[in-house]
C-alpha cells in the first residue's frame, strides 16, 4: 500500500473515531423534561418516515443506474456505484439518527444557558 493510500485510510479511521467519541459525549447529555422528550420523539418519528420514503425512491432510481452502469461501463463501475450508494445511504441514516437525538439535548443545554447550548 502506498503512503498516500495509508494516509487516506488513517484519516478515515480517525474521522470515524472522532465521530464516535463526539456522539458518545452528546448522548450522555440530558434530554430535558417529559414535554421535550415527547416533542423529540415526534421529530424522530417524522424524520424516520421521511428517510424511509426518500431511500425507497432513491433505491429504485439507484437500481436503474446500477443496471445502466453495469451494461454501459462495466462490472467494476457497477460495483463501485453500489458500494458508494450503500455507504452514502448509511452515512445519511447515521447523520439523521444522531442529529434528531442531538436536537433535544442541545435545547435542554441551551435552556441552562447559551454557552452550554453552544458547547454541546
Coordinates of C-alpha atoms in Angstrom, one line a residue:
X1 CA 0.0 0.0 0.0
X2 CA 1.4 3.4 -0.9
X3 CA 2.0 6.1 1.7
X4 CA -0.8 8.2 0.2
X5 CA -3.3 5.4 0.5
X6 CA -2.3 4.7 4.0
X7 CA -2.8 8.3 4.9
X8 CA -6.3 8.3 3.4
X9 CA -7.3 5.2 5.3
X10 CA -5.8 6.6 8.6
X11 CA -7.7 9.9 8.1
X12 CA -10.9 7.9 7.6
X13 CA -10.4 5.8 10.7
X14 CA -9.6 9.0 12.7
X15 CA -12.7 10.7 11.4
X16 CA -14.9 7.8 12.4
X17 CA -13.3 7.6 15.9
X18 CA -13.8 11.3 16.4
X19 CA -17.4 11.0 15.3
X20 CA -17.9 8.1 17.7
X21 CA -16.4 10.0 20.7
X22 CA -18.5 13.1 19.9
X23 CA -21.6 11.0 19.6
X24 CA -20.9 9.3 22.9
X25 CA -20.4 12.6 24.7
X26 CA -23.6 14.0 23.1
X27 CA -25.7 11.0 24.1
X28 CA -24.7 11.4 27.8
X29 CA -26.3 14.9 27.9
X30 CA -29.8 15.4 29.5
X31 CA -32.9 15.0 27.3
X32 CA -34.8 17.5 29.3
X33 CA -38.3 17.2 30.7
X34 CA -41.2 15.0 29.6
X35 CA -42.6 17.5 27.1
X36 CA -39.2 17.9 25.5
X37 CA -38.9 14.2 25.1
X38 CA -42.4 13.9 23.7
X39 CA -41.6 16.5 21.0
X40 CA -38.3 14.9 20.3
X41 CA -40.0 11.5 19.8
X42 CA -42.4 13.1 17.3
X43 CA -39.5 14.7 15.4
X44 CA -37.7 11.3 15.3
X45 CA -40.7 9.5 14.0
X46 CA -41.2 12.1 11.3
X47 CA -37.6 12.1 10.3
X48 CA -37.6 8.3 10.1
X49 CA -40.7 8.3 7.9
X50 CA -39.1 10.9 5.7
X51 CA -35.9 9.0 5.4
X52 CA -37.7 5.7 4.6
X53 CA -39.6 7.4 1.8
X54 CA -36.6 9.1 0.4
X55 CA -34.5 5.9 0.4
X56 CA -37.3 3.9 -1.3
X57 CA -37.3 6.5 -4.1
X58 CA -33.5 6.7 -4.3
X59 CA -33.2 2.9 -4.2
X60 CA -35.5 2.5 -7.2
X61 CA -33.5 5.0 -9.2
X62 CA -30.3 3.6 -7.9
X63 CA -31.2 0.1 -9.2
X64 CA -31.7 1.6 -12.7
X65 CA -28.4 3.4 -12.6
X66 CA -26.7 0.2 -11.3
X67 CA -28.0 -1.7 -14.3
X68 CA -27.1 1.0 -16.7
X69 CA -23.6 1.3 -15.2
X70 CA -23.1 -2.5 -15.5
X71 CA -24.0 -2.7 -19.1
X72 CA -22.6 0.6 -20.3
X73 CA -19.4 1.0 -18.3
X74 CA -18.7 -2.4 -16.8
X75 CA -18.8 -4.6 -13.7
X76 CA -16.3 -2.6 -11.7
X77 CA -18.1 0.7 -12.2
X78 CA -21.3 -1.0 -11.1
X79 CA -19.7 -2.4 -8.0
X80 CA -18.1 1.0 -7.2
X81 CA -21.5 2.6 -7.6
X82 CA -23.2 0.0 -5.4
X83 CA -20.6 0.4 -2.6
X84 CA -20.7 4.2 -2.9
X85 CA -24.5 4.3 -2.8
X86 CA -24.7 2.0 0.2
X87 CA -22.1 3.9 2.2
X88 CA -23.7 7.2 1.3
X89 CA -27.0 5.9 2.5
X90 CA -25.5 4.6 5.7
X91 CA -23.9 8.0 6.4
X92 CA -27.1 9.8 5.7
X93 CA -29.0 7.4 8.0
X94 CA -26.5 7.7 10.8
X95 CA -26.4 11.5 10.4
X96 CA -30.2 11.8 10.7
X97 CA -30.3 9.4 13.6
X98 CA -27.7 11.4 15.6
X99 CA -28.9 14.8 14.6
X100 CA -32.5 14.2 15.7
X101 CA -31.3 12.9 19.0
X102 CA -28.9 15.9 19.4
X103 CA -31.7 18.4 19.0
X104 CA -33.4 17.8 22.3
X105 CA -30.1 17.6 24.2
X106 CA -29.0 20.9 22.7
X107 CA -32.3 22.5 23.5
X108 CA -32.0 21.3 27.1
X109 CA -28.4 22.6 27.4
X110 CA -29.4 25.9 25.9
X111 CA -32.2 26.3 28.5
X112 CA -29.4 26.3 31.1
X113 CA -27.5 29.0 29.2
X114 CA -26.4 30.0 25.8
X115 CA -22.8 28.9 26.4
X116 CA -23.9 25.4 27.5
X117 CA -26.0 25.1 24.4
X118 CA -23.2 26.1 22.1
X119 CA -20.7 23.9 23.9
X120 CA -22.7 20.8 23.4

